[in-house]
Short mmCIF file of C-alpha atoms in Angstrom, two decimals:
data_model
loop_
_atom_site.label_atom_id
_atom_site.label_comp_id
_atom_site.label_asym_id
_atom_site.label_seq_id
_atom_site.Cartn_x
_atom_site.Cartn_y
_atom_site.Cartn_z
CA MET A 1 22.31 11.10 -7.71
CA ASP A 2 23.52 7.69 -9.00
CA GLN A 3 22.22 4.31 -7.87
CA THR A 4 25.75 3.22 -6.84
CA ILE A 5 25.39 5.29 -3.65
CA LEU A 6 23.10 2.51 -2.41
CA GLY A 7 26.17 0.36 -1.87
CA THR A 8 28.66 2.97 -0.71
CA GLU A 9 27.01 5.79 1.24
CA ARG A 10 26.72 5.66 5.05
CA LEU A 11 23.66 3.60 6.03
CA SER A 12 22.25 6.15 8.47
CA LYS A 13 22.34 8.80 5.76
CA LEU A 14 20.82 6.44 3.20
CA PHE A 15 18.09 5.44 5.64
CA ILE A 16 17.04 9.05 6.11
CA LYS A 17 17.45 9.92 2.44
CA PHE A 18 15.22 7.06 1.26
CA THR A 19 12.77 6.42 4.09
CA ILE A 20 11.77 10.03 4.83
CA PRO A 21 10.62 10.73 1.24
CA SER A 22 9.01 7.28 1.16
CA ILE A 23 7.16 7.87 4.45
CA ILE A 24 5.98 11.30 3.38
CA GLY A 25 5.01 9.96 -0.03
CA MET A 26 3.06 7.06 1.47
CA ILE A 27 1.33 9.38 3.92
CA PHE A 28 0.31 11.60 1.05
CA ILE A 29 -1.09 8.53 -0.76
CA GLY A 30 -3.07 7.68 2.36
CA ILE A 31 -4.18 11.28 2.78
CA GLN A 32 -5.82 11.17 -0.65
CA GLY A 33 -8.38 8.69 0.67
CA ILE A 34 -8.74 10.65 3.91
CA ILE A 35 -9.39 13.87 2.02
CA ASP A 36 -12.18 12.16 0.07
CA GLY A 37 -13.57 10.90 3.38
CA LEU A 38 -13.55 14.37 4.95
CA PHE A 39 -15.37 15.99 2.06
CA VAL A 40 -17.75 13.10 1.41
CA GLY A 41 -18.61 12.52 5.08
CA ASN A 42 -19.08 16.17 6.00
CA ILE A 43 -20.71 17.48 2.81
CA ILE A 44 -22.59 14.58 1.23
CA GLY A 45 -23.33 12.43 4.28
CA GLU A 46 -23.05 9.09 6.06
CA ASN A 47 -24.39 6.91 3.23
CA ALA A 48 -22.03 8.46 0.71
CA LEU A 49 -19.12 7.74 3.07
CA ALA A 50 -20.26 4.12 3.33
CA SER A 51 -20.57 3.89 -0.49
CA VAL A 52 -17.00 5.08 -1.00
CA ASN A 53 -15.78 2.56 1.58
CA LEU A 54 -17.65 -0.27 -0.13
CA VAL A 55 -15.75 0.25 -3.40
CA GLN A 56 -12.34 0.10 -1.74
CA PRO A 57 -11.96 -3.60 -2.63
CA TYR A 58 -12.18 -2.53 -6.29
CA MET A 59 -9.41 0.01 -5.68
CA GLN A 60 -7.42 -2.73 -3.94
CA LEU A 61 -7.80 -4.88 -7.05
CA ILE A 62 -6.18 -2.15 -9.14
CA MET A 63 -3.41 -1.78 -6.59
CA ALA A 64 -2.99 -5.58 -6.40
CA TYR A 65 -1.88 -6.15 -9.98
CA ALA A 66 -0.04 -2.82 -10.07
CA LEU A 67 1.97 -3.74 -6.96
CA VAL A 68 2.63 -7.33 -8.07
CA ILE A 69 4.25 -6.04 -11.24
CA SER A 70 5.83 -2.87 -9.81
CA VAL A 71 7.33 -4.30 -6.61
CA GLY A 72 8.53 -7.41 -8.44
CA ALA A 73 10.15 -5.22 -11.07
CA GLN A 74 11.68 -2.87 -8.49
CA SER A 75 13.33 -5.70 -6.55
CA ILE A 76 14.78 -7.41 -9.64
CA ILE A 77 15.90 -4.07 -11.09
CA GLY A 78 17.62 -3.18 -7.80
CA ILE A 79 19.39 -6.54 -7.55
CA SER A 80 20.38 -6.38 -11.24
CA LEU A 81 21.81 -2.87 -10.92
CA GLY A 82 23.75 -4.03 -7.84
CA LYS A 83 25.27 -6.80 -9.96
CA GLY A 84 25.97 -4.38 -12.80
CA GLU A 85 23.42 -6.06 -15.11
CA THR A 86 21.92 -2.87 -16.56
CA GLU A 87 20.53 -4.51 -19.70
CA LYS A 88 18.53 -7.02 -17.66
CA ALA A 89 17.23 -4.20 -15.44
CA GLN A 90 16.06 -2.28 -18.52
CA ASN A 91 14.34 -5.36 -19.99
CA VAL A 92 12.50 -5.99 -16.71
CA PHE A 93 11.29 -2.38 -16.68
CA ARG A 94 10.02 -2.54 -20.27
CA THR A 95 8.28 -5.86 -19.63
CA ALA A 96 6.62 -4.54 -16.47
CA LEU A 97 5.33 -1.44 -18.26
CA ILE A 98 3.74 -3.45 -21.08
CA LEU A 99 2.09 -5.87 -18.64
CA LEU A 100 0.68 -2.97 -16.60
CA VAL A 101 -0.89 -1.34 -19.64
CA LEU A 102 -2.53 -4.60 -20.78
CA ALA A 103 -3.94 -5.35 -17.32
CA SER A 104 -5.17 -1.77 -16.93
CA VAL A 105 -7.12 -1.87 -20.19
CA ALA A 106 -8.95 -5.00 -19.03
CA VAL A 107 -9.82 -3.51 -15.60
CA THR A 108 -10.95 -0.24 -17.22
CA ILE A 109 -13.43 -2.11 -19.42
CA LEU A 110 -14.81 -3.99 -16.40
CA GLY A 111 -15.23 -0.81 -14.38
CA LEU A 112 -16.90 1.20 -17.13
CA PHE A 113 -19.40 -1.39 -18.30
CA PHE A 114 -20.10 -3.47 -15.18
CA SER A 115 -20.01 -0.91 -12.36
CA ASP A 116 -23.49 -1.78 -11.05
CA ASN A 117 -22.67 -5.48 -10.95
CA ILE A 118 -19.39 -4.82 -9.14
CA ALA A 119 -21.11 -2.59 -6.56
CA LEU A 120 -23.75 -5.25 -5.84
CA MET A 121 -21.11 -7.96 -5.64
CA LEU A 122 -19.24 -5.87 -3.05
CA GLY A 123 -22.32 -5.83 -0.82
CA ALA A 124 -24.06 -2.55 -1.68
CA ASN A 125 -27.73 -2.39 -0.70
CA ASP A 126 -30.41 -0.20 -2.31
CA ALA A 127 -29.24 2.84 -0.33
CA LEU A 128 -25.59 2.51 -1.41
CA VAL A 129 -25.54 0.91 -4.86
CA GLU A 130 -25.92 4.11 -6.91
CA GLY A 131 -23.11 5.96 -5.15
CA ALA A 132 -20.78 2.95 -5.21
CA SER A 133 -21.43 2.35 -8.91
CA THR A 134 -20.79 6.02 -9.73
CA TYR A 135 -17.43 5.97 -7.95
CA ILE A 136 -16.35 2.76 -9.72
CA LYS A 137 -17.29 4.02 -13.17
CA THR A 138 -15.57 7.38 -12.68
CA ILE A 139 -12.30 6.11 -11.19
CA SER A 140 -12.06 3.50 -13.96
CA LEU A 141 -11.29 6.30 -16.43
CA PHE A 142 -7.91 6.72 -14.70
CA VAL A 143 -6.87 3.10 -14.11
CA ILE A 144 -3.92 3.15 -16.54
CA PHE A 145 -2.42 6.25 -14.92
CA VAL A 146 -3.03 4.99 -11.38
CA SER A 147 -1.35 1.62 -11.99
CA ALA A 148 1.56 3.00 -14.06
CA MET A 149 2.20 5.59 -11.34
CA PHE A 150 3.19 2.81 -8.93
CA LEU A 151 5.78 1.40 -11.34
CA PHE A 152 7.45 4.73 -12.11
CA GLU A 153 7.28 5.86 -8.47
CA MET A 154 9.05 2.71 -7.25
CA VAL A 155 11.67 2.43 -9.96
CA VAL A 156 12.55 6.13 -9.69
CA ARG A 157 13.83 5.30 -6.18
CA SER A 158 15.83 2.34 -7.50
CA ILE A 159 17.76 4.68 -9.80
CA GLY A 160 18.63 6.91 -6.83
CA LYS A 161 16.01 9.68 -7.17
CA PRO A 162 13.66 9.36 -4.15
CA THR A 163 13.00 13.11 -4.11
CA ILE A 164 11.07 12.87 -7.40
CA SER A 165 8.69 10.41 -5.75
CA LEU A 166 8.20 12.75 -2.81
CA ILE A 167 7.49 15.78 -4.99
CA SER A 168 4.93 13.83 -7.02
CA MET A 169 3.01 12.81 -3.91
CA ILE A 170 2.95 16.32 -2.43
CA VAL A 171 1.71 17.86 -5.68
CA ALA A 172 -0.89 15.10 -6.11
CA VAL A 173 -2.36 15.68 -2.65
CA LEU A 174 -2.52 19.44 -3.11
CA ILE A 175 -4.38 18.93 -6.37
CA ASN A 176 -6.72 16.44 -4.68
CA VAL A 177 -7.60 18.95 -1.93
CA VAL A 178 -8.33 21.72 -4.41
CA LEU A 179 -10.38 19.50 -6.70
CA ASP A 180 -12.35 17.93 -3.84
CA TYR A 181 -13.27 21.42 -2.63
CA LEU A 182 -14.24 22.61 -6.10
CA LEU A 183 -15.98 19.49 -7.41
CA ILE A 184 -17.80 18.39 -4.23
CA LYS A 185 -18.49 21.65 -2.38
CA LYS A 186 -18.67 24.27 -5.12
CA PHE A 187 -19.95 22.32 -8.13
CA ASN A 188 -22.03 19.78 -6.13
CA MET A 189 -20.74 16.82 -8.16
CA GLY A 190 -21.06 14.47 -5.20
CA ILE A 191 -19.35 11.08 -5.26
CA SER A 192 -18.32 11.43 -8.91
CA GLY A 193 -16.46 14.62 -7.93
CA ALA A 194 -14.53 12.71 -5.25
CA ALA A 195 -13.57 10.00 -7.75
CA LEU A 196 -12.53 12.58 -10.37
CA ALA A 197 -10.35 14.39 -7.84
CA THR A 198 -8.62 11.15 -6.85
CA GLY A 199 -8.10 10.02 -10.45
CA ILE A 200 -6.67 13.35 -11.59
CA SER A 201 -4.32 13.56 -8.60
CA TYR A 202 -2.92 10.06 -9.25
CA SER A 203 -2.48 10.96 -12.92
CA THR A 204 -0.53 14.06 -11.93
CA ALA A 205 1.81 11.91 -9.82
CA PHE A 206 2.34 9.63 -12.83
CA PHE A 207 3.38 12.49 -15.11
CA ILE A 208 5.87 13.79 -12.51
CA ASN A 209 7.46 10.40 -11.85
CA ILE A 210 7.91 9.65 -15.55
CA ILE A 211 10.16 12.69 -16.09
CA PRO A 212 13.54 11.04 -15.23
CA PHE A 213 12.73 8.13 -17.54
CA LEU A 214 12.34 10.46 -20.52
CA SER A 215 16.11 11.03 -20.55
CA LYS A 216 18.18 8.58 -22.60
CA LYS A 217 21.06 9.20 -20.17
CA SER A 218 19.13 7.57 -17.32
CA SER A 219 20.24 4.02 -16.46
CA ILE A 220 16.58 3.02 -16.81
CA ASN A 221 14.43 4.81 -19.39
CA ILE A 222 11.41 4.30 -21.65
CA TYR A 223 13.46 4.00 -24.85
CA LYS A 224 15.72 1.02 -24.20
CA GLY A 225 15.03 -2.60 -23.41
CA LYS A 226 12.74 -5.22 -24.85
CA PHE A 227 9.79 -7.30 -23.78
CA ALA A 228 11.34 -10.36 -22.18
CA LYS A 229 8.95 -13.25 -21.56
CA VAL A 230 11.60 -14.99 -19.49
CA GLU A 231 11.40 -12.20 -16.89
CA ILE A 232 7.61 -12.35 -16.40
CA PHE A 233 7.43 -15.25 -13.95
CA PRO A 234 10.36 -14.16 -11.71
CA MET A 235 8.96 -10.62 -11.61
CA MET A 236 5.38 -11.65 -10.90
CA TYR A 237 6.44 -14.27 -8.36
CA ASN A 238 8.71 -11.88 -6.49
CA GLY A 239 6.07 -9.17 -6.36
CA SER A 240 3.23 -11.57 -5.60
CA SER A 241 3.36 -10.93 -1.86
CA GLU A 242 2.35 -7.31 -2.49
CA GLY A 243 -0.50 -8.53 -4.64
CA VAL A 244 -1.50 -10.96 -1.92
CA SER A 245 -1.53 -8.01 0.51
CA SER A 246 -3.80 -5.94 -1.71
CA ILE A 247 -6.11 -8.83 -2.59
CA SER A 248 -6.19 -9.78 1.09
CA ASN A 249 -7.11 -6.20 1.98
CA ALA A 250 -9.91 -6.28 -0.57
CA LEU A 251 -11.26 -9.60 0.70
CA SER A 252 -10.90 -8.66 4.36
CA MET A 253 -12.70 -5.35 3.76
CA PHE A 254 -15.47 -7.32 2.08
CA LEU A 255 -15.66 -9.65 5.09
CA PHE A 256 -15.68 -6.71 7.52
CA ASN A 257 -18.33 -4.85 5.54
CA THR A 258 -20.53 -7.96 5.33
CA ALA A 259 -20.23 -8.67 9.06
CA LEU A 260 -20.82 -5.04 10.01
CA MET A 261 -23.85 -4.75 7.71
CA LYS A 262 -25.44 -7.69 9.53
CA ILE A 263 -24.61 -6.43 13.04
CA ALA A 264 -24.82 -2.63 12.72
CA GLY A 265 -26.07 -1.73 9.22
CA GLU A 266 -24.88 1.36 7.32
CA SER A 267 -23.71 2.98 10.58
CA GLY A 268 -21.32 0.09 11.21
CA ILE A 269 -19.77 0.46 7.77
CA ALA A 270 -19.49 4.23 8.26
CA ALA A 271 -17.72 3.63 11.59
CA PHE A 272 -15.35 1.15 9.92
CA SER A 273 -14.66 3.73 7.19
CA ILE A 274 -13.60 6.32 9.77
CA ILE A 275 -11.39 3.87 11.68
CA ASN A 276 -9.73 2.91 8.39
CA TYR A 277 -9.05 6.54 7.55
CA ILE A 278 -7.38 7.11 10.93
CA ALA A 279 -5.39 3.87 10.84
CA GLN A 280 -4.35 4.50 7.25
CA VAL A 281 -1.94 7.24 8.30
CA GLY A 282 -0.23 4.84 10.69
CA TYR A 283 -0.04 2.14 8.06
CA MET A 284 1.44 4.54 5.54
CA ILE A 285 4.27 5.47 7.91
CA LEU A 286 5.14 1.82 8.50
CA PHE A 287 4.82 0.92 4.83
CA GLY A 288 6.91 3.99 3.99
CA ILE A 289 9.83 2.65 6.01
CA ALA A 290 9.46 -0.82 4.50
CA ASP A 291 9.27 0.59 0.95
CA GLY A 292 12.06 3.06 1.59
CA ILE A 293 14.65 0.46 2.58
CA ARG A 294 13.66 -2.05 -0.12
CA PRO A 295 15.79 -0.59 -2.97
CA ILE A 296 18.74 -0.29 -0.56
CA VAL A 297 18.37 -3.90 0.57
CA SER A 298 17.95 -5.19 -3.00
CA TYR A 299 20.97 -3.33 -4.32
CA ASN A 300 23.26 -4.45 -1.49
CA PHE A 301 21.92 -7.99 -1.65
CA GLY A 302 22.75 -8.09 -5.36
CA ALA A 303 26.20 -6.59 -4.69
CA GLU A 304 26.78 -9.10 -1.82
CA ASN A 305 27.18 -6.29 0.74
CA ASN A 306 25.63 -8.61 3.31
CA GLU A 307 26.65 -6.82 6.50
CA ARG A 308 24.95 -3.63 5.29
CA VAL A 309 21.73 -5.57 4.70
CA GLN A 310 21.67 -6.88 8.27
CA LYS A 311 22.50 -3.53 9.88
CA LEU A 312 19.79 -1.79 7.87
CA LEU A 313 17.19 -4.39 8.82
CA LYS A 314 18.00 -4.14 12.54
CA ALA A 315 17.74 -0.34 12.50
CA SER A 316 14.43 -0.50 10.64
CA VAL A 317 12.98 -2.98 13.15
CA ILE A 318 13.75 -0.62 16.04
CA VAL A 319 12.24 2.38 14.25
CA ASN A 320 9.05 0.49 13.33
CA ILE A 321 8.54 -0.74 16.90
CA VAL A 322 8.86 2.79 18.30
CA ILE A 323 6.48 4.24 15.70
CA GLY A 324 3.96 1.45 16.34
CA VAL A 325 3.87 2.24 20.06
CA ILE A 326 3.31 5.95 19.34
CA ILE A 327 0.43 5.20 16.95
CA PHE A 328 -1.17 2.89 19.52
CA ILE A 329 -1.04 5.64 22.18
CA ILE A 330 -2.59 8.18 19.80
CA MET A 331 -5.47 5.88 18.82
CA ALA A 332 -6.11 4.95 22.46
CA MET A 333 -6.11 8.50 23.83
CA PHE A 334 -7.46 10.65 20.98
CA SER A 335 -9.96 8.44 19.15
CA LYS A 336 -13.04 10.65 19.67
CA PRO A 337 -11.46 13.96 18.59
CA LEU A 338 -10.06 12.28 15.49
CA ILE A 339 -13.39 10.67 14.59
CA ASN A 340 -15.25 13.99 15.04
CA ILE A 341 -13.20 15.38 12.16
CA PHE A 342 -14.93 13.03 9.72
CA LEU A 343 -18.54 13.22 10.88
CA LYS A 344 -20.52 16.16 12.19
CA ASP A 345 -23.59 14.16 13.16
CA GLY A 346 -24.25 10.56 14.19
CA LYS A 347 -23.73 9.84 17.89
CA ASN A 348 -24.16 6.11 17.33
CA VAL A 349 -21.39 6.07 14.72
CA LEU A 350 -19.15 8.16 16.98
CA GLU A 351 -19.42 5.77 19.92
CA MET A 352 -19.04 2.70 17.74
CA ALA A 353 -15.97 4.08 15.92
CA SER A 354 -14.21 5.40 19.05
CA THR A 355 -14.46 2.02 20.78
CA GLY A 356 -13.35 0.28 17.60
CA ALA A 357 -10.36 2.61 17.16
CA ARG A 358 -9.06 1.85 20.66
CA ILE A 359 -9.23 -1.91 20.04
CA TYR A 360 -7.86 -1.62 16.49
CA GLY A 361 -4.94 0.46 17.78
CA LEU A 362 -3.51 -2.56 19.60
CA ALA A 363 -2.60 -4.00 16.19
CA PHE A 364 0.06 -1.31 15.73
CA LEU A 365 2.12 -2.86 18.52
CA PHE A 366 2.75 -5.77 16.14
CA ASN A 367 2.04 -4.89 12.51
CA GLY A 368 5.14 -2.72 11.96
CA LEU A 369 7.35 -5.79 12.29
CA ASN A 370 5.12 -7.89 10.05
CA ILE A 371 5.06 -5.25 7.31
CA LEU A 372 8.82 -4.77 7.48
CA ILE A 373 9.69 -8.48 7.39
CA SER A 374 7.38 -9.12 4.45
CA SER A 375 9.03 -6.29 2.50
CA TYR A 376 12.49 -7.53 3.47
CA PHE A 377 11.79 -10.98 2.05
CA THR A 378 10.58 -9.39 -1.18
CA ALA A 379 13.75 -7.27 -1.40
CA ILE A 380 16.03 -10.34 -1.19
CA ASP A 381 13.93 -12.27 -3.73
CA ASP A 382 12.41 -14.67 -1.18
CA ALA A 383 8.87 -14.36 -2.48
CA LYS A 384 7.58 -17.49 -0.74
CA SER A 385 8.29 -16.20 2.77
CA SER A 386 6.93 -12.77 1.90
CA ILE A 387 3.69 -14.29 0.59
CA ILE A 388 3.27 -16.36 3.77
CA VAL A 389 3.59 -13.25 5.96
CA ALA A 390 1.30 -11.14 3.77
CA ALA A 391 -1.39 -13.83 3.52
CA SER A 392 -1.25 -14.60 7.26
CA ARG A 393 -1.81 -11.03 8.45
CA GLY A 394 -4.09 -9.94 5.62
CA LEU A 395 -6.32 -12.90 4.88
CA ILE A 396 -5.93 -16.28 6.60
CA PHE A 397 -6.18 -15.15 10.22
CA ILE A 398 -8.55 -12.32 9.32
CA PHE A 399 -10.89 -14.98 7.96
CA VAL A 400 -10.47 -17.14 11.08
CA GLY A 401 -11.01 -14.16 13.38
CA ILE A 402 -14.05 -12.80 11.59
CA LEU A 403 -15.70 -16.24 11.76
CA VAL A 404 -15.10 -16.73 15.49
CA LEU A 405 -14.59 -13.47 17.40
CA PRO A 406 -17.87 -11.64 16.56
CA TYR A 407 -19.81 -14.59 17.98
CA LEU A 408 -17.87 -14.29 21.23
CA PHE A 409 -17.57 -10.50 21.58
CA GLY A 410 -20.12 -9.00 19.16
CA ILE A 411 -18.99 -5.94 17.20
CA ASN A 412 -15.86 -5.63 19.38
CA GLY A 413 -14.84 -9.03 18.03
CA ILE A 414 -14.79 -7.52 14.53
CA TRP A 415 -12.35 -4.81 15.62
CA GLY A 416 -10.30 -7.40 17.54
CA THR A 417 -9.88 -9.56 14.44
CA ILE A 418 -7.13 -7.24 13.15
CA VAL A 419 -5.21 -7.57 16.42
CA PHE A 420 -5.60 -11.36 16.43
CA ALA A 421 -4.21 -11.66 12.88
CA GLU A 422 -1.18 -9.46 13.59
CA VAL A 423 -0.28 -11.28 16.83
CA VAL A 424 -0.35 -14.71 15.18
CA THR A 425 1.69 -13.40 12.24
CA ILE A 426 4.45 -12.18 14.59
CA PHE A 427 5.15 -15.78 15.55
CA ILE A 428 5.15 -16.83 11.89
CA CYS A 429 7.68 -14.09 11.09
CA TYR A 430 9.93 -15.32 13.88
CA ARG A 431 9.82 -18.87 12.52
CA LEU A 432 10.53 -17.75 8.97
CA LEU A 433 13.47 -15.58 9.99
CA LYS A 434 14.88 -18.42 12.07
CA LYS A 435 14.42 -20.86 9.19
CA ASN A 436 16.07 -18.44 6.77
CA LYS A 437 18.95 -17.95 9.23
CA LEU A 438 18.96 -14.16 9.15
CA SER A 439 22.29 -14.11 11.02
CA SER A 440 23.93 -15.79 8.04
CA VAL A 441 23.54 -12.53 6.13
CA ASN A 442 26.73 -11.53 7.92
CA SER A 443 28.71 -14.33 6.30
CA GLU A 444 31.16 -13.95 3.49
CA CYS A 445 29.16 -16.33 1.32
CA LYS A 446 26.69 -15.16 -1.26
CA PRO A 447 23.13 -15.50 0.09
CA VAL A 448 20.88 -18.01 -1.60
CA VAL A 449 18.19 -16.32 -3.69
CA ARG A 450 14.99 -18.26 -3.29
#
């Protein structure tokens, strides 16, 4: 498959060809965390589940810099290939890879030597600090592979090979299931076993995704190109919205954990962990669509196939709305059976999480659009608008909500904070699209790259 199909093949066929593998791949990424939750919650216990949830901001930090570099590189590579600028695309790829390795080395050192400090900083109490520290130290051994996996997985789609990405995710999850069973249940390795299973599975995905880039015949490979300082700022700036999303997720999880610890203790954090695991599948579907169309949008934007960009965006909006409604219905009607999967005991946690899931589910009526529009702005190199959307839904209005709503509605106000942030962001998206004159994408003029 050649990347030129992105500008010539029928859009409906391209949509299926790129979004289905992306959705499945994203779900499998989300399932990795869920698998850990199932084994940790059912075999080790409630406190272990809370410990693993507490270190998620650290995982989000890894994903933050990996996504800033990887998404920024993917968008510029896609636009460059659409313009026929293969040499620039190769230079961007080489630059991104070097930056990822350097950042990963720094984070690895922090995780290995300061795991206790990080766990305490994230809010771990005496009951949770040991487990949280163990997870941080163990997963840090795999940081380079985890971060590099994102770059290769994204760029492999930009060169027209989305199936490779899908295969890597499926294999990674299968390995994670087997290793979780062996390391946690059979060998009693506890939280360190869960972290090892996750790290090894991500590393496996990395080694699968790198395969196409080992061929010198590939339009993008590991042999060509040079480190180009001039590409660093455009790449980092364009991908910064994804970093803002990850950093916002880390900070918002910290805010939620802190608020829940005050109101409901370890049980509140355990309940939040379970709700996150359930919601994660929904998020992965919506992010899968947004990620799947991004290389198509970037390529056609670079090639000035403006009508194709608009048609693809409209179709994606409809699909995301429908999926959001379905997820909302599932979370409203089946919250208790889903929560029971993660925890055998703990009636208090069950009641707390089932109520929270029903409130949280309302967010899916809105967040599909917000996720899609943020990704769209990234794909057309409008990083500023993408950052505004990402920061609004992931940080700014989360912070406002968490300060106000719990005082009005107690613990239900914490769950409602997500809904509040997504609703406000919908209006911001509307204003940004209107300001950017989305309808002008149909014109014969070349769009302005901001």
